[in-house]
């Protein structure tokens, strides 16, 4: 059975189960949201569509006007722009609004007699003056400079393009000082659309992110490398030591894994004959979240045939220096309390020397048990699942990594830490690998790639042993990749750069959530709303329940936690405002509701 549910401006057919949710939604509306819905109804009653579909012929933008009006005023004698109302000053027959489009803000000015040249002033009095902050409008007119020297659009015609049903956060700004900024991280990251509207610097961060990506793309395209795409759903999660997300393919009836890295697919393309390939890869790792890690992230990986890790170090320096110059015009980039200089060349030090320098221990040729003893002396926690590679990684990560603020290549990693990396040409216990450390964190990881299929199989088998030991980040054996290597892969160097972390560093952003449009977050808690029956059980007459909700109290628990005298005054004020045909509420009645168990 279906029933009809009506609101002020539309009609829906819903099931009985949905009726409660629908009612619950309208109970949760604030007074401002209810007023905006009333204005929506008024617009429709005047024959105005508050959400029109037709194209609006925008021919200029705020930034374009502000930058060029002084030099060429005639160019802006007939402008058409659209944007969101961010502030308003209405003074009877004239009004000043601040309009924000995708490039910035500009003042607009309107006179009642310009918008309504006839005796009928409805369009100004009932529409323009009743626009809300956040409404999106289009305006046509000409540009002039006010007596105060502010470049302004004189509106001769306007259109409502989208009615905003929720109020924006109030962010006051005078000169260059901002008051009441929208800064709560929980709200900013969850409602990024709102963050972008009221915090202009946020949009700049993402514009810089795009510039960084385009700089990398242009750098490799100029070298003749091919940008490619590889599978996100993979039968084997290879290319990194990480815990994968698992899903199921119904048609094939097989498990699949979200990509943790694209390395093994890109190497297959080198086997296939490409000399240079790169990809901006969306990767997924089912691991912890903090200010440096998100379960979904972007990594750029590049593989170049007939090169080694020494060549890749030089290329990495060149690329990062270029990015800094493109973004800032200098190689010196602020990062927190530091200034990091990306001017080539960067410092280089082996991992063993770095550990020796910062801990005093020389781990060369140490056994697993000896490494455990070193960890104990350094107060580093260990467990039975950790092999030599993990133990060395923990020592470096906890004792050394944070020491490297300026760009530093950590080179020549022990073989246990690098199952996909070629053995060092001078020491078979090491590998030809580097990680670039910046601001105490890893930014890039690169190898002389292992192209010996027999050695690679043995390394995979060692990873299998670690998996059996309990290491849930150990690599799988990829038989097809081994088969590809058996056909022959030329000497190759590969590198991965975490794009999100690179953007953090280059834009001086303290958290990875600041450089992702939509970072992963816990599910949002929905507000609880008590039913009318629950309020009535406290002895509250039904006629007062709507007033209680209008006072911002949506649950009986909130009611019991309220102050009787304040609630008494608020409810009697609402009685007058709503013109309720009931006697004034007595303070003892309110105290009884609050104390009623």
Coordinates of C-alpha atoms in Angstrom, one line a residue:
X1 CA 0.0 0.0 0.0
X2 CA 1.3 3.5 -0.9
X3 CA 0.3 6.9 0.6
X4 CA 0.9 10.4 -0.6
X5 CA 3.2 12.7 1.5
X6 CA 3.0 16.5 0.8
X7 CA 5.4 19.3 1.6
X8 CA 5.3 22.9 0.7
X9 CA 6.5 22.6 -2.9
X10 CA 6.3 19.0 -4.1
X11 CA 4.5 15.7 -3.9
X12 CA 6.0 12.2 -3.5
X13 CA 4.6 8.7 -3.5
X14 CA 6.4 6.7 -0.8
X15 CA 5.9 3.5 1.2
X16 CA 4.9 3.6 4.8
X17 CA 8.4 2.7 5.8
X18 CA 9.7 5.7 3.9
X19 CA 7.1 8.1 5.4
X20 CA 8.9 8.0 8.7
X21 CA 12.3 8.8 7.2
X22 CA 10.7 11.6 5.2
X23 CA 9.0 13.1 8.2
X24 CA 12.3 12.6 10.2
X25 CA 14.1 14.7 7.5
X26 CA 11.7 17.6 7.8
X27 CA 11.8 17.5 11.5
X28 CA 15.6 18.0 11.3
X29 CA 15.4 21.2 9.2
X30 CA 16.6 24.3 10.9
X31 CA 14.5 27.5 10.9
X32 CA 16.7 28.9 8.1
X33 CA 16.2 25.8 6.0
X34 CA 12.4 26.1 6.5
X35 CA 12.5 29.8 5.5
X36 CA 14.5 29.0 2.3
X37 CA 11.9 26.3 1.3
X38 CA 9.2 28.9 1.8
X39 CA 11.1 31.3 -0.5
X40 CA 11.4 28.4 -3.0
X41 CA 7.6 28.1 -3.0
X42 CA 7.2 31.9 -3.5
X43 CA 9.5 31.8 -6.5
X44 CA 7.4 29.1 -8.1
X45 CA 4.2 31.0 -7.3
X46 CA 5.7 33.9 -9.3
X47 CA 6.3 31.6 -12.3
X48 CA 10.1 31.5 -11.8
X49 CA 11.8 28.2 -12.2
X50 CA 14.4 28.1 -9.4
X51 CA 16.4 25.3 -11.2
X52 CA 16.3 26.2 -14.9
X53 CA 17.9 23.8 -17.4
X54 CA 18.6 26.3 -20.3
X55 CA 22.2 27.4 -21.1
X56 CA 23.2 30.7 -19.5
X57 CA 25.4 32.7 -21.9
X58 CA 28.4 33.6 -19.6
X59 CA 30.9 35.7 -21.5
X60 CA 33.4 36.8 -18.8
X61 CA 34.6 36.0 -15.3
X62 CA 35.3 38.0 -12.2
X63 CA 39.1 37.6 -12.4
X64 CA 39.1 38.7 -16.1
X65 CA 37.1 41.9 -15.2
X66 CA 39.2 42.8 -12.2
X67 CA 42.5 42.3 -14.0
X68 CA 41.6 44.1 -17.3
X69 CA 39.0 46.8 -16.6
X70 CA 41.5 49.5 -15.9
X71 CA 43.3 49.0 -19.2
X72 CA 40.2 48.4 -21.4
X73 CA 36.9 49.5 -19.8
X74 CA 35.1 49.4 -23.1
X75 CA 35.6 45.7 -23.3
X76 CA 33.2 45.3 -20.4
X77 CA 30.3 47.5 -21.4
X78 CA 28.1 44.4 -21.9
X79 CA 29.0 41.6 -19.6
X80 CA 27.2 38.4 -18.6
X81 CA 28.5 36.4 -15.7
X82 CA 27.2 33.8 -13.2
X83 CA 28.1 32.8 -9.7
X84 CA 27.1 32.3 -6.1
X85 CA 26.0 35.2 -3.8
X86 CA 28.5 35.4 -0.9
X87 CA 27.5 38.6 0.8
X88 CA 24.7 41.2 0.5
X89 CA 23.9 44.8 1.5
X90 CA 20.4 45.8 0.7
X91 CA 19.5 49.5 1.2
X92 CA 15.9 50.0 0.1
X93 CA 15.9 50.7 -3.6
X94 CA 19.5 49.7 -4.2
X95 CA 21.5 46.6 -3.3
X96 CA 25.2 45.5 -3.3
X97 CA 26.0 41.8 -3.6
X98 CA 29.3 39.9 -3.8
X99 CA 29.2 37.3 -6.5
X100 CA 31.7 34.4 -6.6
X101 CA 32.4 32.4 -9.8
X102 CA 35.1 29.9 -10.5
X103 CA 37.8 32.6 -10.7
X104 CA 37.0 34.7 -7.7
X105 CA 34.6 37.4 -6.3
X106 CA 33.3 40.6 -7.7
X107 CA 30.9 43.2 -6.4
X108 CA 27.5 43.6 -8.2
X109 CA 25.2 46.6 -7.9
X110 CA 21.5 46.7 -8.6
X111 CA 18.8 49.5 -8.6
X112 CA 15.2 48.7 -8.3
X113 CA 14.2 51.0 -11.2
X114 CA 16.7 49.4 -13.5
X115 CA 15.4 45.9 -12.8
X116 CA 11.8 47.0 -12.7
X117 CA 11.3 50.1 -15.1
X118 CA 7.5 49.8 -14.9
X119 CA 5.2 50.4 -12.0
X120 CA 5.4 46.7 -11.1
X121 CA 8.4 46.3 -8.7
X122 CA 7.7 42.6 -7.9
X123 CA 10.9 41.4 -9.5
X124 CA 13.1 43.5 -7.2
X125 CA 11.0 43.5 -4.0
X126 CA 9.9 39.8 -4.0
X127 CA 12.7 38.2 -5.9
X128 CA 16.1 40.1 -5.9
X129 CA 15.8 41.5 -2.4
X130 CA 14.8 38.0 -1.1
X131 CA 17.8 36.2 -2.6
X132 CA 19.9 34.3 0.0
X133 CA 23.6 33.8 0.5
X134 CA 24.5 30.8 -1.5
X135 CA 22.0 31.3 -4.3
X136 CA 23.4 31.0 -7.8
X137 CA 22.4 33.8 -10.1
X138 CA 23.3 35.1 -13.5
X139 CA 23.6 38.8 -14.2
X140 CA 23.9 41.0 -17.3
X141 CA 25.0 44.6 -17.3
X142 CA 28.1 46.8 -17.5
X143 CA 31.2 47.3 -15.4
X144 CA 32.0 50.6 -13.6
X145 CA 34.1 51.8 -10.7
X146 CA 32.3 53.1 -7.6
X147 CA 33.2 56.3 -5.7
X148 CA 35.1 54.1 -3.3
X149 CA 37.2 52.8 -6.2
X150 CA 35.8 49.3 -6.3
X151 CA 35.3 47.6 -9.7
X152 CA 31.6 46.7 -9.9
X153 CA 29.1 45.1 -12.2
X154 CA 25.9 47.3 -12.6
X155 CA 23.1 44.8 -13.0
X156 CA 20.5 45.5 -15.7
X157 CA 19.0 42.0 -15.8
X158 CA 19.3 38.9 -13.6
X159 CA 18.2 35.3 -13.5
X160 CA 17.8 32.8 -10.7
X161 CA 19.9 29.7 -11.7
X162 CA 19.8 27.6 -8.5
X163 CA 18.1 28.2 -5.2
X164 CA 20.3 27.2 -2.2
X165 CA 18.2 25.4 0.4
X166 CA 20.9 25.3 3.1
X167 CA 22.7 28.4 4.6
X168 CA 26.4 28.7 4.0
X169 CA 28.8 29.0 7.0
X170 CA 29.2 32.7 7.8
X171 CA 32.8 33.7 7.0
X172 CA 33.4 37.4 7.6
X173 CA 36.4 39.0 5.9
X174 CA 37.7 42.6 6.2
X175 CA 40.8 43.5 4.1
X176 CA 43.0 40.4 4.4
X177 CA 41.7 39.3 7.8
X178 CA 39.2 36.4 8.0
X179 CA 36.8 35.9 10.9
X180 CA 34.8 32.8 11.8
X181 CA 36.5 30.7 9.1
X182 CA 35.2 27.3 8.2
X183 CA 38.0 25.3 9.7
X184 CA 36.6 22.2 11.4
X185 CA 38.4 19.3 9.6
X186 CA 35.6 16.9 10.1
X187 CA 33.2 19.2 8.2
X188 CA 35.7 20.4 5.7
X189 CA 36.8 17.0 4.5
X190 CA 33.3 15.5 4.6
X191 CA 31.7 18.4 2.8
X192 CA 34.5 19.4 0.4
X193 CA 32.0 21.1 -1.8
X194 CA 31.3 23.6 1.0
X195 CA 35.0 23.9 1.8
X196 CA 35.6 24.9 -1.8
X197 CA 32.9 27.5 -1.7
X198 CA 33.9 29.4 1.5
X199 CA 37.7 28.8 1.6
X200 CA 39.3 30.2 -1.6
X201 CA 42.8 28.8 -0.6
X202 CA 41.5 25.2 -0.9
X203 CA 40.7 25.6 -4.6
X204 CA 44.2 26.9 -5.1
X205 CA 45.7 23.7 -3.6
X206 CA 43.9 21.6 -6.1
X207 CA 44.8 23.8 -9.0
X208 CA 48.5 23.4 -7.9
X209 CA 47.9 19.7 -7.7
X210 CA 46.8 19.7 -11.4
X211 CA 49.9 21.8 -12.3
X212 CA 52.2 19.3 -10.6
X213 CA 50.6 16.4 -12.5
X214 CA 50.7 18.2 -15.8
X215 CA 54.4 19.1 -15.2
X216 CA 55.3 15.5 -14.7
X217 CA 53.2 14.4 -17.7
X218 CA 54.9 17.0 -19.9
X219 CA 58.4 16.1 -18.6
X220 CA 57.9 12.4 -19.6
X221 CA 56.0 13.1 -22.8
X222 CA 58.9 15.3 -24.0
X223 CA 61.2 12.4 -23.4
X224 CA 59.0 10.2 -25.7
X225 CA 57.6 7.9 -23.0
X226 CA 54.1 6.5 -23.4
X227 CA 51.4 7.2 -20.8
X228 CA 49.5 4.0 -20.3
X229 CA 46.6 2.4 -18.2
X230 CA 46.8 -0.9 -16.4
X231 CA 44.2 -3.0 -14.6
X232 CA 42.7 -1.8 -11.2
X233 CA 41.1 -5.2 -10.6
X234 CA 43.9 -7.8 -10.5
X235 CA 43.9 -11.6 -9.9
X236 CA 47.1 -11.2 -8.0
X237 CA 48.0 -8.1 -5.9
X238 CA 51.6 -7.6 -6.9
X239 CA 54.2 -4.9 -7.0
X240 CA 54.4 -3.9 -3.4
X241 CA 54.3 -5.3 0.2
X242 CA 50.8 -4.3 1.3
X243 CA 47.5 -5.7 2.5
X244 CA 45.0 -5.6 -0.4
X245 CA 41.2 -5.0 -0.6
X246 CA 39.5 -8.2 -1.8
X247 CA 36.3 -8.4 -3.9
X248 CA 34.6 -11.1 -6.0
X249 CA 33.8 -11.3 -9.7
X250 CA 30.4 -12.9 -10.0
X251 CA 30.6 -13.9 -13.7
X252 CA 34.0 -15.5 -13.4
X253 CA 33.4 -16.7 -9.9
X254 CA 36.9 -15.7 -8.8
X255 CA 38.3 -13.4 -6.1
X256 CA 39.9 -10.2 -7.4
X257 CA 42.1 -7.6 -5.6
X258 CA 42.1 -3.8 -5.9
X259 CA 45.5 -2.7 -7.2
X260 CA 48.1 -2.1 -4.6
X261 CA 50.7 -1.2 -7.3
X262 CA 51.0 -1.3 -11.1
X263 CA 54.7 -2.2 -11.3
X264 CA 54.4 -5.7 -12.6
X265 CA 52.1 -4.7 -15.5
X266 CA 54.3 -1.8 -16.5
X267 CA 57.3 -4.2 -16.6
X268 CA 55.3 -6.5 -18.8
X269 CA 55.1 -3.5 -21.3
X270 CA 58.9 -3.1 -21.2
X271 CA 59.1 -6.8 -22.1
X272 CA 56.7 -6.1 -24.9
X273 CA 59.1 -3.6 -26.5
X274 CA 58.3 -0.1 -25.1
X275 CA 61.4 1.8 -24.1
X276 CA 59.6 4.1 -21.6
X277 CA 56.1 3.9 -20.0
X278 CA 54.5 5.7 -17.1
X279 CA 51.1 5.8 -15.4
X280 CA 49.3 7.9 -12.8
X281 CA 48.0 4.9 -10.9
X282 CA 45.1 4.9 -8.4
X283 CA 46.1 2.4 -5.8
X284 CA 44.3 0.9 -2.8
X285 CA 45.8 -0.5 0.4
X286 CA 43.8 -1.9 3.2
X287 CA 45.9 -0.4 5.9
X288 CA 45.8 2.3 8.6
X289 CA 44.9 5.9 8.1
X290 CA 46.7 9.0 9.4
X291 CA 47.8 12.4 8.2
X292 CA 50.3 10.8 5.7
X293 CA 48.2 7.8 4.5
X294 CA 44.8 7.3 2.9
X295 CA 43.6 3.8 1.8
X296 CA 43.1 5.2 -1.8
X297 CA 45.9 7.2 -3.2
X298 CA 47.7 8.2 -6.4
X299 CA 51.1 7.0 -7.4
X300 CA 53.1 7.9 -10.6
X301 CA 55.3 5.0 -11.7
X302 CA 57.7 5.2 -14.6
X303 CA 59.9 2.5 -16.2
X304 CA 62.7 3.1 -18.7
X305 CA 64.6 0.4 -20.6
X306 CA 68.4 0.3 -20.7
X307 CA 68.7 2.6 -17.6
X308 CA 69.8 1.9 -14.0
X309 CA 69.0 3.4 -10.6
X310 CA 71.9 5.9 -10.8
X311 CA 70.4 7.4 -14.0
X312 CA 67.0 7.4 -12.3
X313 CA 68.4 9.4 -9.4
X314 CA 69.5 12.1 -11.8
X315 CA 66.2 12.1 -13.6
X316 CA 64.3 12.3 -10.2
X317 CA 66.4 15.4 -9.2
X318 CA 65.7 17.0 -12.5
X319 CA 62.0 16.4 -12.3
X320 CA 61.5 17.7 -8.8
X321 CA 63.6 20.8 -9.4
X322 CA 61.4 21.5 -12.5
X323 CA 58.2 21.0 -10.4
X324 CA 59.3 23.4 -7.7
X325 CA 60.3 26.0 -10.3
X326 CA 57.0 25.7 -12.2
X327 CA 55.0 26.0 -9.0
X328 CA 56.9 28.6 -7.0
X329 CA 59.4 30.1 -9.4
X330 CA 62.2 29.0 -7.0
X331 CA 63.6 25.7 -5.7
X332 CA 63.1 26.7 -2.1
X333 CA 59.8 25.4 -0.8
X334 CA 58.3 26.0 2.7
X335 CA 57.3 22.8 4.5
X336 CA 56.1 23.4 8.0
X337 CA 58.9 25.0 10.0
X338 CA 61.5 24.2 7.3
X339 CA 62.5 25.5 3.9
X340 CA 63.3 22.6 1.7
X341 CA 65.6 23.2 -1.3
X342 CA 65.1 21.1 -4.4
X343 CA 68.1 22.5 -6.2
X344 CA 70.2 19.7 -7.7
X345 CA 72.2 17.7 -6.7
X346 CA 70.6 16.0 -3.7
X347 CA 72.6 14.3 -0.9
X348 CA 73.2 10.5 -1.3
X349 CA 73.9 8.0 1.5
X350 CA 73.6 4.2 1.8
X351 CA 71.0 2.7 4.1
X352 CA 73.6 0.9 6.1
X353 CA 75.7 4.1 6.6
X354 CA 72.5 6.0 7.5
X355 CA 71.6 3.4 10.2
X356 CA 75.2 3.4 11.5
X357 CA 75.3 7.2 11.6
X358 CA 72.1 7.6 13.6
X359 CA 72.1 4.5 15.8
X360 CA 75.8 3.5 16.1
X361 CA 75.0 0.0 14.9
X362 CA 76.6 -1.5 11.8
X363 CA 74.0 -4.0 10.5
X364 CA 76.2 -5.4 7.7
X365 CA 75.9 -9.2 7.6
X366 CA 73.8 -9.3 10.7
X367 CA 71.5 -12.4 11.2
X368 CA 67.8 -12.1 12.0
X369 CA 68.4 -12.8 15.7
X370 CA 71.1 -10.1 15.8
X371 CA 68.8 -7.6 14.2
X372 CA 66.1 -8.5 16.9
X373 CA 68.7 -7.8 19.6
X374 CA 69.5 -4.4 18.0
X375 CA 65.8 -3.6 17.9
X376 CA 65.5 -4.5 21.6
X377 CA 68.4 -2.2 22.4
X378 CA 66.8 0.6 20.4
X379 CA 63.4 0.0 22.1
X380 CA 61.8 -1.0 18.8
X381 CA 58.9 -3.5 19.1
X382 CA 59.2 -6.7 17.1
X383 CA 57.1 -9.8 16.6
X384 CA 57.6 -13.3 15.3
X385 CA 56.3 -12.5 11.8
X386 CA 59.1 -10.0 11.0
X387 CA 61.9 -11.2 8.8
X388 CA 65.2 -9.4 8.2
X389 CA 63.7 -7.0 5.8
X390 CA 61.0 -5.8 8.1
X391 CA 63.4 -5.5 11.1
X392 CA 65.8 -3.3 9.1
X393 CA 62.9 -1.3 7.8
X394 CA 61.7 -0.7 11.4
X395 CA 65.2 0.4 12.5
X396 CA 65.5 2.9 9.7
X397 CA 62.0 4.1 9.9
X398 CA 62.1 4.8 13.7
X399 CA 65.7 6.0 14.1
X400 CA 66.7 7.6 10.8
X401 CA 64.0 8.6 8.5
X402 CA 62.9 11.7 10.3
X403 CA 66.4 13.1 10.3
X404 CA 66.4 13.8 6.6
X405 CA 64.6 17.1 6.0
X406 CA 66.5 18.2 2.9
X407 CA 66.1 15.9 -0.2
X408 CA 68.3 12.9 0.4
X409 CA 68.7 9.7 -1.6
X410 CA 69.0 6.6 0.7
X411 CA 70.6 4.0 -1.5
X412 CA 71.7 0.3 -1.6
X413 CA 69.1 -1.4 0.5
X414 CA 69.7 -4.9 1.9
X415 CA 68.3 -7.6 -0.4
X416 CA 65.7 -8.8 2.1
X417 CA 63.9 -5.5 1.8
X418 CA 63.6 -5.5 -2.0
X419 CA 62.1 -8.6 -3.6
X420 CA 61.7 -6.9 -7.0
X421 CA 65.1 -5.2 -7.2
X422 CA 68.3 -6.2 -8.9
X423 CA 71.2 -7.3 -6.7
X424 CA 73.9 -4.7 -6.3
X425 CA 76.6 -5.1 -9.0
X426 CA 79.4 -4.9 -6.3
X427 CA 77.7 -6.5 -3.3
X428 CA 75.3 -9.4 -3.7
X429 CA 73.8 -8.8 -0.2
X430 CA 72.5 -5.4 -1.3
X431 CA 70.2 -4.1 -4.0
X432 CA 70.4 -1.3 -6.5
X433 CA 67.6 0.7 -4.9
X434 CA 67.0 4.2 -3.6
X435 CA 64.3 6.0 -1.7
X436 CA 64.2 9.8 -1.7
X437 CA 63.6 11.3 1.8
X438 CA 62.1 14.7 2.1
X439 CA 60.9 16.4 5.3
X440 CA 61.5 13.2 7.1
X441 CA 59.3 11.1 4.8
X442 CA 59.7 8.9 1.8
X443 CA 58.7 10.6 -1.4
X444 CA 60.1 8.4 -4.2
X445 CA 61.2 4.7 -4.5
X446 CA 63.3 3.4 -7.4
X447 CA 65.2 0.3 -8.5
X448 CA 67.5 -1.1 -11.1
X449 CA 64.8 -3.6 -11.9
X450 CA 65.3 -7.3 -11.4
X451 CA 65.2 -9.0 -14.8
X452 CA 66.7 -12.4 -13.9
X453 CA 63.6 -14.7 -13.9
X454 CA 65.4 -17.4 -11.8
X455 CA 66.5 -14.9 -9.1
X456 CA 63.0 -13.4 -9.2
X457 CA 61.4 -16.8 -8.6
X458 CA 63.6 -17.4 -5.6
X459 CA 62.7 -13.9 -4.2
X460 CA 59.0 -14.7 -4.6
X461 CA 59.4 -18.0 -2.8
X462 CA 61.1 -16.2 0.1
X463 CA 58.0 -13.9 0.2
X464 CA 55.8 -17.0 0.3
X465 CA 57.8 -18.2 3.3
X466 CA 57.2 -14.9 5.1
X467 CA 53.5 -15.2 4.3
X468 CA 53.4 -18.6 5.8
X469 CA 55.1 -17.2 8.9
X470 CA 52.3 -14.7 9.3
X471 CA 53.3 -11.6 7.3
X472 CA 50.0 -10.5 5.7
X473 CA 51.9 -7.9 3.6
X474 CA 54.2 -10.4 1.9
X475 CA 54.0 -10.6 -1.9
X476 CA 52.2 -13.3 -3.9
X477 CA 53.9 -15.3 -6.5
X478 CA 52.9 -14.0 -9.9
X479 CA 53.5 -16.9 -12.3
X480 CA 52.5 -14.9 -15.4
X481 CA 55.0 -12.1 -14.5
X482 CA 57.7 -14.8 -14.1
X483 CA 56.8 -16.1 -17.6
X484 CA 57.1 -12.6 -19.0
X485 CA 60.6 -12.3 -17.6
X486 CA 61.6 -15.6 -19.1
X487 CA 61.0 -14.1 -22.5
X488 CA 63.5 -11.5 -21.6
X489 CA 63.3 -8.0 -20.1
X490 CA 66.1 -5.5 -21.0
X491 CA 68.0 -3.8 -18.2
X492 CA 65.4 -1.3 -16.8
X493 CA 65.1 1.3 -14.1
X494 CA 61.7 2.1 -12.5
X495 CA 60.5 4.7 -10.0
X496 CA 57.3 5.4 -8.1
X497 CA 56.4 8.9 -6.6
X498 CA 53.5 9.3 -4.3
X499 CA 51.5 12.1 -5.9
X500 CA 49.5 12.9 -2.8
X501 CA 52.6 13.3 -0.7
X502 CA 54.4 15.3 -3.4
X503 CA 51.4 17.7 -3.5
X504 CA 51.5 17.9 0.3
X505 CA 55.1 18.9 0.3
X506 CA 54.9 21.3 -2.6
X507 CA 51.8 23.1 -1.2
X508 CA 52.9 23.0 2.4
X509 CA 49.8 21.0 3.4
X510 CA 50.0 19.3 6.8
X511 CA 47.7 16.4 6.0
X512 CA 47.0 14.1 3.0
X513 CA 43.3 14.9 3.5
X514 CA 44.1 18.5 2.5
X515 CA 45.2 17.4 -1.0
X516 CA 42.5 14.8 -1.7
X517 CA 39.1 16.2 -2.8
X518 CA 37.2 13.4 -1.0
X519 CA 39.4 11.6 1.6
X520 CA 38.1 8.4 3.1
X521 CA 36.2 9.0 6.4
X522 CA 34.2 7.1 8.9
X523 CA 30.5 7.0 8.1
X524 CA 28.7 10.1 9.2
X525 CA 26.6 9.7 12.3
X526 CA 22.9 10.5 11.6
X527 CA 21.2 12.7 14.2
X528 CA 18.6 11.0 16.3
X529 CA 15.1 12.3 16.3
X530 CA 12.5 11.3 18.9
X531 CA 9.0 10.6 17.7
X532 CA 5.9 12.6 18.7
X533 CA 4.8 9.7 20.9
X534 CA 8.1 9.8 22.8
X535 CA 7.7 13.5 23.6
X536 CA 4.0 12.9 24.5
X537 CA 5.2 10.2 27.0
X538 CA 6.8 13.0 29.0
X539 CA 3.4 14.7 29.4
X540 CA 4.0 17.3 26.6
X541 CA 0.8 18.4 24.7
X542 CA 1.1 17.8 21.0
X543 CA 0.6 21.5 20.2
X544 CA 4.0 22.3 21.9
X545 CA 6.0 19.5 20.2
X546 CA 6.6 21.5 17.0
X547 CA 7.7 24.5 19.1
X548 CA 10.2 22.2 20.9
X549 CA 11.6 21.1 17.6
X550 CA 11.7 24.7 16.3
X551 CA 13.8 25.5 19.4
X552 CA 16.4 23.0 18.1
X553 CA 15.5 20.1 20.5
X554 CA 15.0 16.9 18.5
X555 CA 15.3 14.2 21.2
X556 CA 13.9 13.6 24.6
X557 CA 17.5 13.4 25.9
X558 CA 18.2 16.9 24.6
X559 CA 15.0 18.1 26.3
X560 CA 16.0 16.6 29.7
X561 CA 19.4 18.2 29.4
X562 CA 18.0 21.7 28.7
X563 CA 17.7 24.6 31.2
X564 CA 14.0 25.0 32.2
X565 CA 14.0 28.8 32.4
X566 CA 15.7 29.3 29.0
X567 CA 13.4 26.7 27.3
X568 CA 10.3 28.3 29.0
X569 CA 11.2 31.8 27.5
X570 CA 12.0 30.3 24.1
X571 CA 8.8 28.3 23.8
X572 CA 6.6 31.3 24.9
X573 CA 8.4 33.4 22.3
X574 CA 7.6 30.8 19.6
X575 CA 4.0 30.8 20.8
X576 CA 3.7 34.5 20.0
X577 CA 5.6 34.1 16.7
X578 CA 3.4 31.2 15.6
X579 CA 0.3 32.8 17.0
X580 CA -0.7 29.6 18.8
X581 CA -4.2 29.6 20.3
X582 CA -3.1 28.3 23.7
X583 CA -2.4 30.0 27.1
X584 CA 1.1 31.0 27.9
X585 CA 3.3 28.2 29.0
X586 CA 4.1 28.0 32.8
X587 CA 7.6 27.4 34.0
X588 CA 6.4 24.5 36.3
X589 CA 5.1 22.7 33.2
X590 CA 8.5 22.9 31.5
X591 CA 10.2 21.7 34.7
X592 CA 7.8 18.8 34.9
X593 CA 8.6 17.8 31.2
X594 CA 12.3 17.9 31.9
X595 CA 12.2 16.0 35.1
X596 CA 9.6 13.4 34.0
X597 CA 11.2 10.0 33.8

